[in-house]
Coordinates of C-alpha atoms in Angstrom, one line a residue:
M7 CA 21.0 6.2 -27.1
Q8 CA 20.0 9.5 -25.5
N9 CA 16.5 9.2 -27.0
M10 CA 16.2 5.7 -25.5
K11 CA 17.2 7.0 -22.1
H12 CA 14.5 9.8 -22.4
I13 CA 11.9 7.2 -23.3
F14 CA 12.7 4.9 -20.4
G15 CA 12.7 8.0 -18.1
I16 CA 9.2 8.8 -19.3
F17 CA 8.1 5.2 -18.7
A18 CA 9.5 5.3 -15.2
D19 CA 7.8 8.6 -14.4
Y20 CA 4.5 7.3 -15.7
L21 CA 4.7 4.1 -13.7
G22 CA 5.3 6.1 -10.5
Q23 CA 2.3 8.4 -11.1
Y24 CA 0.1 5.4 -12.1
F25 CA 0.7 3.6 -8.8
K26 CA 0.2 6.8 -6.8
T27 CA -3.2 7.2 -8.5
R28 CA -4.3 3.6 -8.1
L29 CA -3.2 3.4 -4.5
A30 CA -5.4 6.4 -3.7
Y31 CA -8.3 3.9 -4.2
R32 CA -6.9 0.9 -2.5
A33 CA -10.2 -1.1 -2.4
D34 CA -10.6 -0.9 -6.1
F35 CA -6.9 -1.7 -6.7
L36 CA -7.0 -4.8 -4.4
G37 CA -10.3 -5.9 -5.9
E38 CA -8.9 -5.9 -9.4
L39 CA -5.8 -7.7 -8.1
A40 CA -8.0 -10.4 -6.6
S41 CA -10.1 -10.7 -9.8
N42 CA -6.9 -11.3 -11.9
L43 CA -5.7 -13.9 -9.4
V44 CA -9.0 -15.8 -9.4
S45 CA -9.0 -15.8 -13.2
E46 CA -5.6 -17.4 -13.4
L47 CA -6.4 -19.9 -10.6
I48 CA -9.5 -21.0 -12.6
N49 CA -7.2 -21.9 -15.5
L50 CA -5.0 -23.8 -13.0
V51 CA -7.9 -25.7 -11.7
F52 CA -8.8 -26.7 -15.3
I53 CA -5.4 -28.2 -15.7
I54 CA -5.6 -30.1 -12.5
V55 CA -9.1 -31.5 -13.4
V56 CA -7.8 -32.6 -16.8
F57 CA -5.0 -34.5 -15.1
T58 CA -7.3 -36.3 -12.8
H59 CA -8.5 -38.2 -15.9
V60 CA -5.2 -38.2 -17.9
P61 CA -2.2 -39.0 -15.6
L62 CA 0.3 -38.3 -18.4
M63 CA 0.3 -36.1 -21.4
K64 CA 2.9 -37.3 -23.9
D65 CA 5.3 -38.2 -21.0
W66 CA 4.6 -34.8 -19.3
T67 CA 3.3 -35.0 -15.7
R68 CA 0.7 -32.8 -14.2
D69 CA 3.2 -30.8 -12.1
E70 CA 5.4 -30.2 -15.2
I71 CA 2.4 -28.9 -17.1
I72 CA 1.6 -26.6 -14.1
F73 CA 5.2 -25.4 -14.1
I74 CA 5.0 -24.5 -17.8
Y75 CA 1.7 -22.7 -17.2
G76 CA 3.2 -20.7 -14.4
F77 CA 6.3 -19.8 -16.5
F78 CA 4.0 -18.8 -19.4
L79 CA 2.2 -16.3 -17.1
V80 CA 5.4 -14.3 -16.3
P81 CA 6.4 -13.1 -19.9
Y82 CA 2.8 -12.8 -20.8
A83 CA 2.2 -10.4 -17.9
L84 CA 5.3 -8.4 -18.8
F85 CA 4.1 -8.2 -22.4
S86 CA 0.5 -7.2 -21.4
M87 CA 1.9 -4.5 -19.2
F88 CA 3.6 -2.6 -22.1
F89 CA 1.8 -3.8 -25.3
G90 CA -1.9 -3.3 -24.8
F91 CA -2.8 -3.2 -28.5
W92 CA -6.2 -4.8 -28.2
D93 CA -8.1 -1.7 -29.2
F94 CA -5.4 -0.2 -31.5
N95 CA -7.4 -0.3 -34.7
E96 CA -10.5 1.3 -33.1
R97 CA -8.7 3.9 -31.1
Y98 CA -5.9 5.0 -33.2
I99 CA -6.9 4.3 -36.8
I100 CA -10.7 4.7 -36.9
R101 CA -10.9 7.5 -34.3
G102 CA -7.8 9.2 -35.8
E103 CA -5.7 9.2 -32.6
M104 CA -2.7 8.2 -34.7
D105 CA -2.6 11.7 -36.2
R106 CA -2.0 13.2 -32.8
I107 CA 0.7 10.6 -32.0
L108 CA 2.6 11.5 -35.2
T109 CA 2.9 15.2 -34.2
R110 CA 5.0 14.4 -31.2
P111 CA 8.8 14.0 -31.1
I112 CA 9.0 10.7 -29.3
H113 CA 8.9 7.5 -31.4
N114 CA 5.3 6.7 -32.2
L115 CA 5.4 3.1 -31.0
A116 CA 6.8 4.2 -27.6
Q117 CA 3.9 6.7 -27.3
V118 CA 1.3 4.1 -28.1
C119 CA 2.8 1.7 -25.6
L120 CA 2.9 4.4 -23.0
E121 CA -0.8 5.4 -23.5
S122 CA -1.9 1.7 -23.3
I123 CA 0.4 0.7 -20.4
A124 CA -1.2 -1.4 -17.7
P125 CA 1.1 -1.6 -14.7
D126 CA -1.4 -3.6 -12.7
R127 CA -0.6 -6.6 -15.0
I128 CA 2.7 -6.9 -13.0
F129 CA 0.7 -8.9 -10.5
G130 CA 0.4 -11.6 -13.1
I131 CA 4.2 -12.1 -12.7
I132 CA 3.6 -12.8 -9.0
T133 CA 0.9 -15.3 -9.8
G134 CA 3.1 -17.1 -12.3
L135 CA 6.0 -17.2 -9.8
I136 CA 3.7 -18.7 -7.1
I137 CA 2.5 -21.4 -9.5
M138 CA 6.0 -22.2 -10.6
G139 CA 7.2 -22.4 -7.0
Y140 CA 4.4 -24.8 -6.1
A141 CA 5.2 -27.0 -9.1
A142 CA 9.0 -26.8 -8.4
I143 CA 8.4 -28.0 -4.9
Q144 CA 6.2 -30.9 -6.1
L145 CA 8.8 -31.9 -8.6
D146 CA 11.7 -31.4 -6.2
L147 CA 13.6 -29.3 -8.8
S148 CA 17.1 -28.1 -8.1
F149 CA 18.5 -24.9 -9.6
H150 CA 22.0 -23.6 -10.3
W151 CA 23.2 -20.2 -9.0
Y152 CA 23.0 -18.8 -12.6
D153 CA 19.5 -20.0 -13.3
P154 CA 17.8 -16.8 -12.0
L155 CA 19.8 -14.8 -14.6
I156 CA 18.8 -17.3 -17.3
F157 CA 15.2 -17.0 -16.1
I158 CA 15.3 -13.2 -16.5
V159 CA 16.8 -13.5 -20.0
L160 CA 14.2 -16.0 -21.1
V161 CA 11.3 -14.1 -19.6
V162 CA 12.3 -10.8 -21.3
S163 CA 12.8 -12.7 -24.5
G164 CA 9.3 -14.2 -24.3
A165 CA 7.8 -10.8 -23.7
L166 CA 9.7 -9.4 -26.7
I167 CA 8.4 -12.3 -28.9
Y168 CA 4.8 -11.4 -27.9
G169 CA 5.6 -7.7 -28.4
G170 CA 7.0 -8.3 -31.9
V171 CA 4.1 -10.5 -33.0
Y172 CA 1.4 -8.1 -31.7
T173 CA 3.2 -5.0 -32.9
A174 CA 3.2 -6.5 -36.5
I175 CA -0.5 -7.4 -36.1
A176 CA -1.4 -3.9 -34.9
A177 CA 0.5 -2.5 -37.9
V178 CA -1.8 -4.3 -40.3
S179 CA -4.4 -1.6 -39.3
F180 CA -2.3 1.0 -41.2
F181 CA -3.1 -0.9 -44.4
S182 CA -6.8 -1.6 -43.7
D183 CA -9.8 0.4 -42.4
S184 CA -11.6 -2.7 -41.2
R185 CA -13.0 -2.5 -37.7
T186 CA -12.2 -6.1 -37.0
G187 CA -8.6 -7.2 -36.8
I188 CA -6.9 -10.6 -36.5
A189 CA -5.6 -10.1 -32.9
P190 CA -8.5 -12.2 -31.4
M191 CA -7.6 -15.1 -33.6
I192 CA -3.9 -14.8 -32.8
Y193 CA -4.8 -14.6 -29.1
N194 CA -6.6 -18.0 -29.3
I195 CA -3.5 -19.5 -31.1
Q196 CA -1.1 -18.3 -28.4
Q197 CA -2.9 -20.3 -25.8
Y198 CA -1.4 -23.4 -27.4
G199 CA 2.0 -22.2 -26.4
R200 CA 1.3 -22.9 -22.7
Y201 CA 1.3 -26.7 -23.3
P202 CA 4.0 -29.0 -24.6
V203 CA 4.2 -28.8 -28.4
D204 CA 4.8 -32.5 -28.8
V205 CA 1.2 -33.2 -27.9
Y206 CA 0.1 -31.5 -31.1
N207 CA 0.3 -32.6 -34.7
K208 CA 3.2 -31.6 -36.9
A209 CA 1.4 -28.6 -38.6
I210 CA 0.7 -27.0 -35.2
R211 CA 4.2 -27.6 -34.0
I212 CA 5.6 -25.8 -37.0
V213 CA 3.3 -22.9 -36.5
L214 CA 4.1 -22.5 -32.8
T215 CA 7.8 -22.8 -33.5
Y216 CA 8.5 -20.9 -36.8
V217 CA 5.5 -18.9 -37.8
L218 CA 3.9 -17.6 -34.5
P219 CA 6.7 -18.8 -32.1
F220 CA 4.6 -18.9 -28.9
A221 CA 6.3 -22.1 -27.9
F222 CA 9.4 -20.0 -27.2
V223 CA 7.3 -18.1 -24.6
G224 CA 6.1 -21.1 -22.6
V225 CA 7.2 -24.7 -23.1
Y226 CA 10.7 -24.3 -24.6
P227 CA 12.2 -22.0 -22.0
A228 CA 10.3 -23.8 -19.2
A229 CA 11.7 -27.1 -20.4
Y230 CA 15.2 -25.9 -19.5
F231 CA 14.3 -25.5 -15.8
L232 CA 12.5 -28.9 -15.9
R233 CA 15.8 -30.4 -17.2
K234 CA 14.2 -31.7 -20.4
E235 CA 17.5 -32.0 -22.3
V236 CA 15.8 -32.7 -25.6
W237 CA 14.4 -29.2 -25.6
Y238 CA 17.7 -27.4 -24.5
T239 CA 18.5 -26.3 -28.0
Y240 CA 15.2 -24.6 -28.5
A241 CA 15.5 -22.9 -25.1
A242 CA 18.9 -21.6 -26.1
F243 CA 17.5 -20.0 -29.3
T244 CA 14.8 -18.1 -27.4
P245 CA 16.7 -14.8 -27.1
L246 CA 17.6 -15.0 -30.9
V247 CA 14.0 -15.6 -31.8
A248 CA 13.0 -12.6 -29.6
V249 CA 15.5 -10.3 -31.4
V250 CA 14.3 -11.5 -34.9
F251 CA 10.6 -11.3 -34.2
F252 CA 10.7 -8.1 -32.3
G253 CA 12.8 -6.6 -35.1
L254 CA 10.4 -7.9 -37.6
G255 CA 7.5 -6.4 -35.7
L256 CA 9.2 -3.0 -35.5
F257 CA 10.0 -3.1 -39.2
V258 CA 6.4 -3.8 -40.1
W259 CA 5.3 -1.0 -37.8
N260 CA 7.6 1.6 -39.3
W261 CA 6.6 0.5 -42.8
G262 CA 2.9 0.9 -41.8
V263 CA 3.5 4.4 -40.3
R264 CA 5.2 5.5 -43.6
K265 CA 2.1 4.2 -45.5
Y266 CA -0.3 5.8 -43.1
R267 CA -2.1 8.8 -44.7
G268 CA -4.3 10.0 -41.8
A269 CA -7.8 9.4 -40.6
G270 CA -9.4 11.7 -43.2
S271 CA -7.7 10.3 -46.2

C-alpha cells in the first residue's frame, strides 16, 4: 500500500510539472488541443453523414450512436493518457531501454506508464462529454442522482480494460524481437467497440465481448444511460471485466519481465 501511494505521488508530481512545461508555450499547447478536437469532430461528422442515408441502425437512432461515440471517447482518453505503449517494442526492447527500467526500485510497469504519459489526452474527455451532452439533449435523457457515480465507475473500468489488453500486447515483445507488433491490428479492432454490437455478425460480437472486450468500453456501459434495458446485465459486468482483463494483462506483463534477458542477449 505504501508503494502504491509513492507511485501515485510520483504521477501527481509529474502531471504538475508537465502542465507547467506545456503552458509555458501556450500557442503550441492550444494548437495541439484544437487539432485533437478537429480530429474527433471529423469522426462525428462521418457518423452524421452515414445517418443521412441510414435513418436507423438495428433500432439504434443517430443520436444514440453519437452518445455511444461520445462515451467511448472518455475511457479511451483516460487510457491513452496513462498507457502510451504504441512504441514500446521499438523503444524498450530493441533499443534496450527496458534494461534501465529494471534497475530502478519502482515497479517497471509504473515506470513505463510514467515515461509514456500524455496528459494532454485529458482533453479527449472534454470532447467526449460535450458530444454526450449534445446527444443527451437531443434524446431528452433523464438521469438519476447516482448516475454520475456509475459513470465514473464505468469510465474507469473501460480505461482499465484497454489498459489490460494493451499491457498484455506490449508484453508480447518480451518474447519476440520482431520490430512489428500486433498493436496496430488490435487498434483497428477496437474501433468496432464504438458501435452497437448487435449490428455485427455473431463471430464479431463474441470477439468484442469475450476475447477483446472493447464492447464493454463503449456500447455496453453507454446503453445503461440510454436506458436500453436489454444491455443492463452487460453494463453491470463492466467493472468485473475490467478487474479480470487488467489482472490478466498485469500477469502477462510480469511473466514477460521474468523471461526478459536483456537487449544484448
